Amino acid sequence: MDFQVVVMAGGYSKNLVPLVSQEMPKPLLPVANRPVLSYVLELLEASNLKDLIVVVEGEDVALRVGGWISGAYVDRLHVEVAAVPEEVGTAGALRAVAHHLTAKDILVVSGDLVSDVPPGAVAATHRRLDAAVTALLCITPVSGPSESVSSVGKDKGRKLPRANIVGLDHTRQYLLHVAAGAEVGKDIKIQKSILRANDQMEIRADLMDAHMYAFQRTILQEVLDQKEMFHSIKHDVFPYLVRTQLRSEISDKGAPKNGLNGVDYTLNGSEPASEILTNRTHKCCAYIANKSKYCSRLNSVQAFCDINRDVVGEAGHLSGYSFSAQNNIVHPSAELGSKTTVGPQCMLDEGSKLGDKCSVKRSVIGRHCRIGSNVKIFNSVVMNHVTIEDGCFIQGSVICNNAQLQERVVLKDCQVGAGYVLTVGSEYKSEPLSKK
Amino acid sequence: MDSRRLPRTAVDPKVRRVGFFTSGEPLPARSQSFPAETGGSTTADGGMMSSTTTPDLSVGVISFSPVMIPPPRYASADGLPALGRAAATVTTVSAYSPLSPLRRDAIQLPVGSFNPSEYMQGTSAMLSPSSSRFDDLDFSEEVACYGKKWPGKEVASFPGSSDEMMMAVRGGGNALSMSALTTASVVKTLPGVTAKDGGTFIESQNERVGPARSQKQKTTKAERRALQEAQRAAKSAAKAAGEGGKHSAASSSGAPTNAKLDKGARPHSQNKDGPEDTATASEKRADRNLDKDRKKDFPHPSLQFDDKNRVEKAKRRAVVYQFEARNRVELFRHLPQYEYGSQLPYLESKFFHLDHIHPSVYQVGMQYISGSTSGGNARCKEMLLAFRMAIMDYSISPEKSVVRDLISKINSYVSFLIECRPLSVNMGNAIRFLKNRILKLHHNLSESEAKYILISDIDRFINEKIIVADKVIISHAVAKIRDGDVLLVYGHSTVVEMIIVHALELGKQFRIVIVDSRPKFEGRRLLRKLVMKGISCTYTHINAISYIMHDVTRVFLGASSVLSNGTVYARVGTACVAMVAHAFQVPVLICCEAYKFHERFLLDSICSNELGDPDVIINVHGGKDLNPLAKWADNENLQLLNLVYDATPSDYVSMIVTEHGMIPPTSVPVIIREYERDQLVF
């Protein structure tokens, strides 16, 4: 279909400290005990996209990611890994691989996307509307623990991320305005010319940019070449394209339509969008994912927890595991002590041992963890080779590889970095803990 | 189309990769020397780059220049595996030797030996994992020499690497490249696995297998006979007598039309065709002529959708999964009726699975489904332009016949488009024209010549049959508009719109009555355009037609097609307008290009029609709350019918305006007879 796929896998993401480490770069962070990158790769594989370019920040990360991919996807995918220096941004990363791009359209996917929206839908919309750029928009996922676990999720006062502002035309196919959450101040400035050319604009704040873009290659490369300052696709390239979509029209247009005239308004309703939009220089389109589809990005610690919870819970079909009758996934080799309960929406991977009278609810536990007796784990993610001794209480936390929790540690909403040791009886709340 | 795209379409990259690992083929003489000569050197990588660059990298034993090696992208299918195997063989023995001087040489070589726009650029070499560090240094040095912004280097020492999965190190070879790619994993599939489910690929395999298969079958003649009998019995029940001929047409390998697709999708049905494959050339030619005559029935006796057997079969080979609507009107069960909302999302999610459909054809198909391209001329033009693009991008391996392959390709495109929306008569005519042109191609023509001929044919068709024809129609019809006339138009016909605009430009004084109807309200667009041009217009709905007809002096209507008994097949409601006009003795002029004529007869609008989305007719303007029928599909007692076309009997038509002049409806057969043959011969 003349598409090329570039997966922006990223490197060490600052947002995810202390979860990321030398051994555990962002693309390999486990989501239900599978690297997050695998979700994108399998989504693409399911869409019959088998030639991929994976762009990774940093040489050593590229080695790790490449090593993992070659192990996991032999004979399944044809993946080329490209390393770019850190801090070049997504636009810089695209520039770096630009000379490998030859197809008519390029699909750029963020490596931290966990979704079941078919990429084909975005690509098809792109082709159908003959767009310069098409972005996948999805409903912003609810952050924080969901209502059903109110017993543990007390802190509702968590600050919601600033909403993205998206302006759409009446058919909800064309993008007229985008502003990322951080850039929105008290008021939004909308270009008059764009508003005038479209008669009406629907402003929505409940949509999230899922970082899956289809670009026309020639336009993308032109922008990348001309604007050397552009650093990120989301913040620079994409808004630039949306902003300049009418550029030539402003000068050419003789008699602007009087947009707010009532008759005009109703007449427009039945008019196909293509007719109004013929005189723009390039079209910027959006594919809005259905509400029933899961779509989330692993770009913060909170998102990491949410996605882990969702993938073993409501979006279980993404994990690729089959759930047991108790609605959880317990590896046959895992050992449970007496009176230990593993609740629904939990995952317990191979070789992990739980002592007596433990309770695990809505949590993911990795491989070869040793967990003592009388340990409570709620709403948490425990990665591989973690030792948790007797009487610990862990809630809403992330515990990375090889960490050690000595007896009677109490953790609430903490992140424990790799290899960190918590001493006997320590209590922490809402803290990132890692080796300096 | 830029020329850079061609390599990608020429050889499927996946297939190319595949070649590396198939063994058992004899190596061509040239590459046989590879293992021996390069055994001690490093060389080889996962990509096809190896074949171009190895000579330079290896210790200078090989004397032939890289230019002599065919660029792998263009290489024929059987050449590649051999090369690939050579490379693979090297990999297994790869020992490291200091590379840097050689490497630099390689880099300084002009890249002319291969296409600079190739997917991978720069030089590359396979390194054993242990050597990676060394190479790293080497590379950064190079990078410094070339003053690049980002060191494009990549080291492959992945733990999972085996000799199958070749880790490539690609340095930034020329100034262009900024970052290099590392093949982390490659797909290893058998050629057969890559077969797409469309007809084309399987088709081509079948062609090759054909004779062998027929020989094999001779041994089991009794079995074959039995099978044949059984199939024939099954079919005869389903087929009308007229269609029986189609079967034999299908079995002749000469000029396959739709039947060819059947073959592709159901290879076992070719059992019957085996013996006939061995028929002599003269027989084939005779068959072809016969076949051509039969094909004139386009659209051929179309699939009756109440015939379960055949619908099942059609479904099996359908590309677009179609959800059938539940409450269908009994009288119209023979027409396809699908749930409209479900088609587009399905097709979109399958976007990357439909590799055998050319992207431009796919785009047109989606425009049909979404309704953004409608109207006979626009649809036909878009379709032809998509075919034009497909032919432009078309390339074929030399052992295949252009005619056969192209016909089967076009057939698969057409069947895809039919699944998106049933073809109209003019599209059928255009397709028939194109296929005739393909069949008439001389066998000695080269690929580029054939493509050039076909592209210019398509251009000519669009120009002569649509654009120029419209101009002539306009000049004819404008003569019928006098000052003071009140013209009634129905819906939105592009040619009628052009006539009105042209009449305005000529300074005629007239008034327009635009009659519109639910559910599409196409007249509003026309109204908007005409009002903006300053024409005095009246807008009304079709239920006021008898009232408004008093004032009218002329009725101008468009048509989807005109059939040889003079029946006009057009947007639903046209018949009503024409009948009322006839009752009021107002002349009715149908404006229609001659390529929309068809020699079929049509007596009513039931036999052949198109069903639109039933949901749109229940939509009441003014919001969803006002919709009492929102859940109509759950009510078994309710069936909705949204017909798209109707047939206007010739009695109600005063005149048909075509590019050949203004004719009474009784003269349509003359036009078909005189010009249809002309069109076929061209």
mmCIF file of N, CA, C and O in Angstrom, chain B residues 153-200:
data_model
loop_
_atom_site.group_PDB
_atom_site.id
_atom_site.type_symbol
_atom_site.label_atom_id
_atom_site.label_comp_id
_atom_site.label_asym_id
_atom_site.label_seq_id
_atom_site.Cartn_x
_atom_site.Cartn_y
_atom_site.Cartn_z
ATOM 1 N N LYS B 153 26.002 5.284 12.899
ATOM 2 C CA LYS B 153 26.713 4.023 13.035
ATOM 3 C C LYS B 153 25.870 3.094 13.870
ATOM 4 O O LYS B 153 25.103 3.503 14.721
ATOM 5 N N GLU B 154 26.084 1.903 13.646
ATOM 6 C CA GLU B 154 25.264 0.928 14.347
ATOM 7 C C GLU B 154 26.064 -0.328 14.487
ATOM 8 O O GLU B 154 26.721 -0.777 13.565
ATOM 9 N N VAL B 155 26.045 -0.827 15.636
ATOM 10 C CA VAL B 155 26.840 -2.008 15.881
ATOM 11 C C VAL B 155 25.915 -3.158 16.154
ATOM 12 O O VAL B 155 24.963 -3.044 16.894
ATOM 13 N N ALA B 156 26.229 -4.223 15.564
ATOM 14 C CA ALA B 156 25.355 -5.365 15.778
ATOM 15 C C ALA B 156 26.080 -6.413 16.576
ATOM 16 O O ALA B 156 26.951 -7.092 16.075
ATOM 17 N N SER B 157 25.745 -6.519 17.785
ATOM 18 C CA SER B 157 26.256 -7.648 18.549
ATOM 19 C C SER B 157 25.118 -8.129 19.417
ATOM 20 O O SER B 157 25.195 -8.184 20.616
ATOM 21 N N PHE B 158 24.066 -8.407 18.783
ATOM 22 C CA PHE B 158 22.876 -8.788 19.524
ATOM 23 C C PHE B 158 22.989 -10.229 19.951
ATOM 24 O O PHE B 158 23.403 -11.078 19.183
ATOM 25 N N PRO B 159 22.571 -10.447 21.157
ATOM 26 C CA PRO B 159 22.692 -11.812 21.668
ATOM 27 C C PRO B 159 21.918 -12.817 20.837
ATOM 28 O O PRO B 159 22.355 -13.939 20.658
ATOM 29 N N GLY B 160 20.806 -12.420 20.364
ATOM 30 C CA GLY B 160 19.956 -13.399 19.682
ATOM 31 C C GLY B 160 20.366 -13.673 18.253
ATOM 32 O O GLY B 160 19.675 -14.366 17.538
ATOM 33 N N SER B 161 21.456 -13.094 17.839
ATOM 34 C CA SER B 161 21.751 -13.186 16.417
ATOM 35 C C SER B 161 22.253 -14.568 16.050
ATOM 36 O O SER B 161 23.093 -15.146 16.706
ATOM 37 N N SER B 162 21.716 -15.067 15.023
ATOM 38 C CA SER B 162 22.204 -16.324 14.491
ATOM 39 C C SER B 162 22.613 -16.043 13.072
ATOM 40 O O SER B 162 22.492 -14.922 12.601
ATOM 41 N N ASP B 163 23.037 -17.020 12.379
ATOM 42 C CA ASP B 163 23.483 -16.711 11.030
ATOM 43 C C ASP B 163 22.320 -16.496 10.090
ATOM 44 O O ASP B 163 22.458 -15.946 9.024
ATOM 45 N N GLU B 164 21.160 -16.934 10.501
ATOM 46 C CA GLU B 164 19.973 -16.640 9.697
ATOM 47 C C GLU B 164 19.629 -15.165 9.745
ATOM 48 O O GLU B 164 19.301 -14.543 8.767
ATOM 49 N N MET B 165 19.672 -14.698 10.950
ATOM 50 C CA MET B 165 19.280 -13.313 11.161
ATOM 51 C C MET B 165 20.527 -12.511 11.047
ATOM 52 O O MET B 165 21.328 -12.470 11.953
ATOM 53 N N MET B 166 20.691 -11.925 9.967
ATOM 54 C CA MET B 166 21.979 -11.317 9.774
ATOM 55 C C MET B 166 21.990 -9.904 10.307
ATOM 56 O O MET B 166 21.164 -9.082 9.955
ATOM 57 N N MET B 167 22.904 -9.660 11.133
ATOM 58 C CA MET B 167 23.031 -8.333 11.726
ATOM 59 C C MET B 167 23.892 -7.512 10.793
ATOM 60 O O MET B 167 25.032 -7.858 10.504
ATOM 61 N N ALA B 168 23.367 -6.454 10.403
ATOM 62 C CA ALA B 168 24.106 -5.657 9.440
ATOM 63 C C ALA B 168 24.633 -4.411 10.113
ATOM 64 O O ALA B 168 23.996 -3.853 10.986
ATOM 65 N N VAL B 169 25.751 -4.031 9.717
ATOM 66 C CA VAL B 169 26.261 -2.752 10.167
ATOM 67 C C VAL B 169 26.287 -1.848 8.962
ATOM 68 O O VAL B 169 26.900 -2.153 7.960
ATOM 69 N N ARG B 170 25.630 -0.793 9.079
ATOM 70 C CA ARG B 170 25.580 0.116 7.950
ATOM 71 C C ARG B 170 26.160 1.435 8.362
ATOM 72 O O ARG B 170 25.666 2.082 9.257
ATOM 73 N N GLY B 171 27.180 1.816 7.708
ATOM 74 C CA GLY B 171 27.765 3.113 8.012
ATOM 75 C C GLY B 171 27.126 4.144 7.129
ATOM 76 O O GLY B 171 26.538 3.837 6.112
ATOM 77 N N GLY B 172 27.258 5.368 7.511
ATOM 78 C CA GLY B 172 26.761 6.429 6.652
ATOM 79 C C GLY B 172 27.646 6.473 5.437
ATOM 80 O O GLY B 172 28.795 6.863 5.506
ATOM 81 N N GLY B 173 27.162 6.058 4.354
ATOM 82 C CA GLY B 173 28.000 5.893 3.182
ATOM 83 C C GLY B 173 28.215 7.165 2.415
ATOM 84 O O GLY B 173 29.308 7.458 1.974
ATOM 85 N N ASN B 174 27.195 7.938 2.237
ATOM 86 C CA ASN B 174 27.379 9.152 1.490
ATOM 87 C C ASN B 174 26.824 10.318 2.292
ATOM 88 O O ASN B 174 26.302 10.151 3.381
ATOM 89 N N ALA B 175 26.966 11.471 1.739
ATOM 90 C CA ALA B 175 26.620 12.668 2.493
ATOM 91 C C ALA B 175 25.145 12.704 2.897
ATOM 92 O O ALA B 175 24.785 13.321 3.874
ATOM 93 N N LEU B 176 24.357 12.036 2.144
ATOM 94 C CA LEU B 176 22.925 12.072 2.419
ATOM 95 C C LEU B 176 22.567 11.454 3.758
ATOM 96 O O LEU B 176 21.765 11.946 4.516
ATOM 97 N N SER B 177 23.181 10.323 4.013
ATOM 98 C CA SER B 177 22.694 9.515 5.123
ATOM 99 C C SER B 177 23.133 10.094 6.446
ATOM 100 O O SER B 177 24.238 10.584 6.601
ATOM 101 N N MET B 178 22.260 10.046 7.365
ATOM 102 C CA MET B 178 22.569 10.575 8.672
ATOM 103 C C MET B 178 22.508 9.507 9.738
ATOM 104 O O MET B 178 23.173 9.590 10.737
ATOM 105 N N SER B 179 21.686 8.559 9.532
ATOM 106 C CA SER B 179 21.610 7.500 10.510
ATOM 107 C C SER B 179 21.427 6.202 9.774
ATOM 108 O O SER B 179 20.812 6.155 8.729
ATOM 109 N N ALA B 180 21.970 5.193 10.323
ATOM 110 C CA ALA B 180 21.901 3.941 9.602
ATOM 111 C C ALA B 180 20.969 2.985 10.298
ATOM 112 O O ALA B 180 20.627 3.151 11.451
ATOM 113 N N LEU B 181 20.563 2.020 9.569
ATOM 114 C CA LEU B 181 19.610 1.068 10.107
ATOM 115 C C LEU B 181 20.302 -0.242 10.389
ATOM 116 O O LEU B 181 21.238 -0.625 9.720
ATOM 117 N N THR B 182 19.792 -0.893 11.338
ATOM 118 C CA THR B 182 20.287 -2.209 11.658
ATOM 119 C C THR B 182 19.150 -3.181 11.493
ATOM 120 O O THR B 182 18.075 -2.971 12.040
ATOM 121 N N THR B 183 19.409 -4.203 10.778
ATOM 122 C CA THR B 183 18.353 -5.197 10.646
ATOM 123 C C THR B 183 18.314 -6.012 11.918
ATOM 124 O O THR B 183 19.253 -6.723 12.237
ATOM 125 N N ALA B 184 17.245 -5.868 12.609
ATOM 126 C CA ALA B 184 17.157 -6.577 13.873
ATOM 127 C C ALA B 184 16.531 -7.941 13.689
ATOM 128 O O ALA B 184 16.869 -8.881 14.371
ATOM 129 N N SER B 185 15.611 -8.023 12.824
ATOM 130 C CA SER B 185 15.048 -9.332 12.556
ATOM 131 C C SER B 185 14.529 -9.313 11.144
ATOM 132 O O SER B 185 14.158 -8.276 10.621
ATOM 133 N N VAL B 186 14.543 -10.434 10.534
ATOM 134 C CA VAL B 186 14.039 -10.495 9.177
ATOM 135 C C VAL B 186 12.938 -11.529 9.109
ATOM 136 O O VAL B 186 12.877 -12.442 9.904
ATOM 137 N N VAL B 187 12.107 -11.326 8.126
ATOM 138 C CA VAL B 187 11.018 -12.278 7.959
ATOM 139 C C VAL B 187 11.527 -13.399 7.092
ATOM 140 O O VAL B 187 12.139 -13.177 6.055
ATOM 141 N N LYS B 188 11.272 -14.578 7.516
ATOM 142 C CA LYS B 188 11.635 -15.697 6.670
ATOM 143 C C LYS B 188 10.370 -16.447 6.333
ATOM 144 O O LYS B 188 9.786 -17.133 7.162
ATOM 145 N N THR B 189 9.941 -16.264 5.140
ATOM 146 C CA THR B 189 8.721 -16.954 4.746
ATOM 147 C C THR B 189 8.957 -17.641 3.431
ATOM 148 O O THR B 189 9.801 -17.232 2.643
ATOM 149 N N LEU B 190 8.199 -18.645 3.199
ATOM 150 C CA LEU B 190 8.266 -19.308 1.911
ATOM 151 C C LEU B 190 7.535 -18.460 0.901
ATOM 152 O O LEU B 190 6.595 -17.751 1.254
ATOM 153 N N PRO B 191 7.940 -18.513 -0.336
ATOM 154 C CA PRO B 191 7.276 -17.682 -1.337
ATOM 155 C C PRO B 191 5.777 -17.884 -1.334
ATOM 156 O O PRO B 191 5.020 -16.960 -1.503
ATOM 157 N N GLY B 192 5.375 -19.087 -1.158
ATOM 158 C CA GLY B 192 3.945 -19.364 -1.214
ATOM 159 C C GLY B 192 3.171 -18.648 -0.128
ATOM 160 O O GLY B 192 2.017 -18.299 -0.303
ATOM 161 N N VAL B 193 3.829 -18.433 0.989
ATOM 162 C CA VAL B 193 3.135 -17.821 2.112
ATOM 163 C C VAL B 193 2.799 -16.376 1.825
ATOM 164 O O VAL B 193 1.813 -15.849 2.310
ATOM 165 N N THR B 194 3.624 -15.759 1.016
ATOM 166 C CA THR B 194 3.383 -14.354 0.765
ATOM 167 C C THR B 194 2.246 -14.137 -0.218
ATOM 168 O O THR B 194 1.896 -13.016 -0.514
ATOM 169 N N ALA B 195 1.703 -15.204 -0.714
ATOM 170 C CA ALA B 195 0.622 -15.043 -1.681
ATOM 171 C C ALA B 195 -0.518 -14.263 -1.060
ATOM 172 O O ALA B 195 -0.983 -14.572 0.021
ATOM 173 N N LYS B 196 -0.947 -13.291 -1.744
ATOM 174 C CA LYS B 196 -2.076 -12.516 -1.248
ATOM 175 C C LYS B 196 -3.349 -13.250 -1.633
ATOM 176 O O LYS B 196 -3.366 -14.017 -2.592
ATOM 177 N N ASP B 197 -4.361 -12.978 -0.876
ATOM 178 C CA ASP B 197 -5.570 -13.736 -1.107
ATOM 179 C C ASP B 197 -6.339 -13.258 -2.326
ATOM 180 O O ASP B 197 -7.365 -13.787 -2.667
ATOM 181 N N GLY B 198 -5.864 -12.253 -2.947
ATOM 182 C CA GLY B 198 -6.534 -11.800 -4.162
ATOM 183 C C GLY B 198 -6.241 -12.743 -5.297
ATOM 184 O O GLY B 198 -5.407 -13.627 -5.201
ATOM 185 N N GLY B 199 -6.919 -12.523 -6.363
ATOM 186 C CA GLY B 199 -6.789 -13.443 -7.466
ATOM 187 C C GLY B 199 -5.432 -13.416 -8.131
ATOM 188 O O GLY B 199 -4.997 -14.413 -8.658
ATOM 189 N N THR B 200 -4.777 -12.295 -8.096
ATOM 190 C CA THR B 200 -3.673 -12.102 -9.013
ATOM 191 C C THR B 200 -2.528 -13.046 -8.779
ATOM 192 O O THR B 200 -2.027 -13.653 -9.701
#
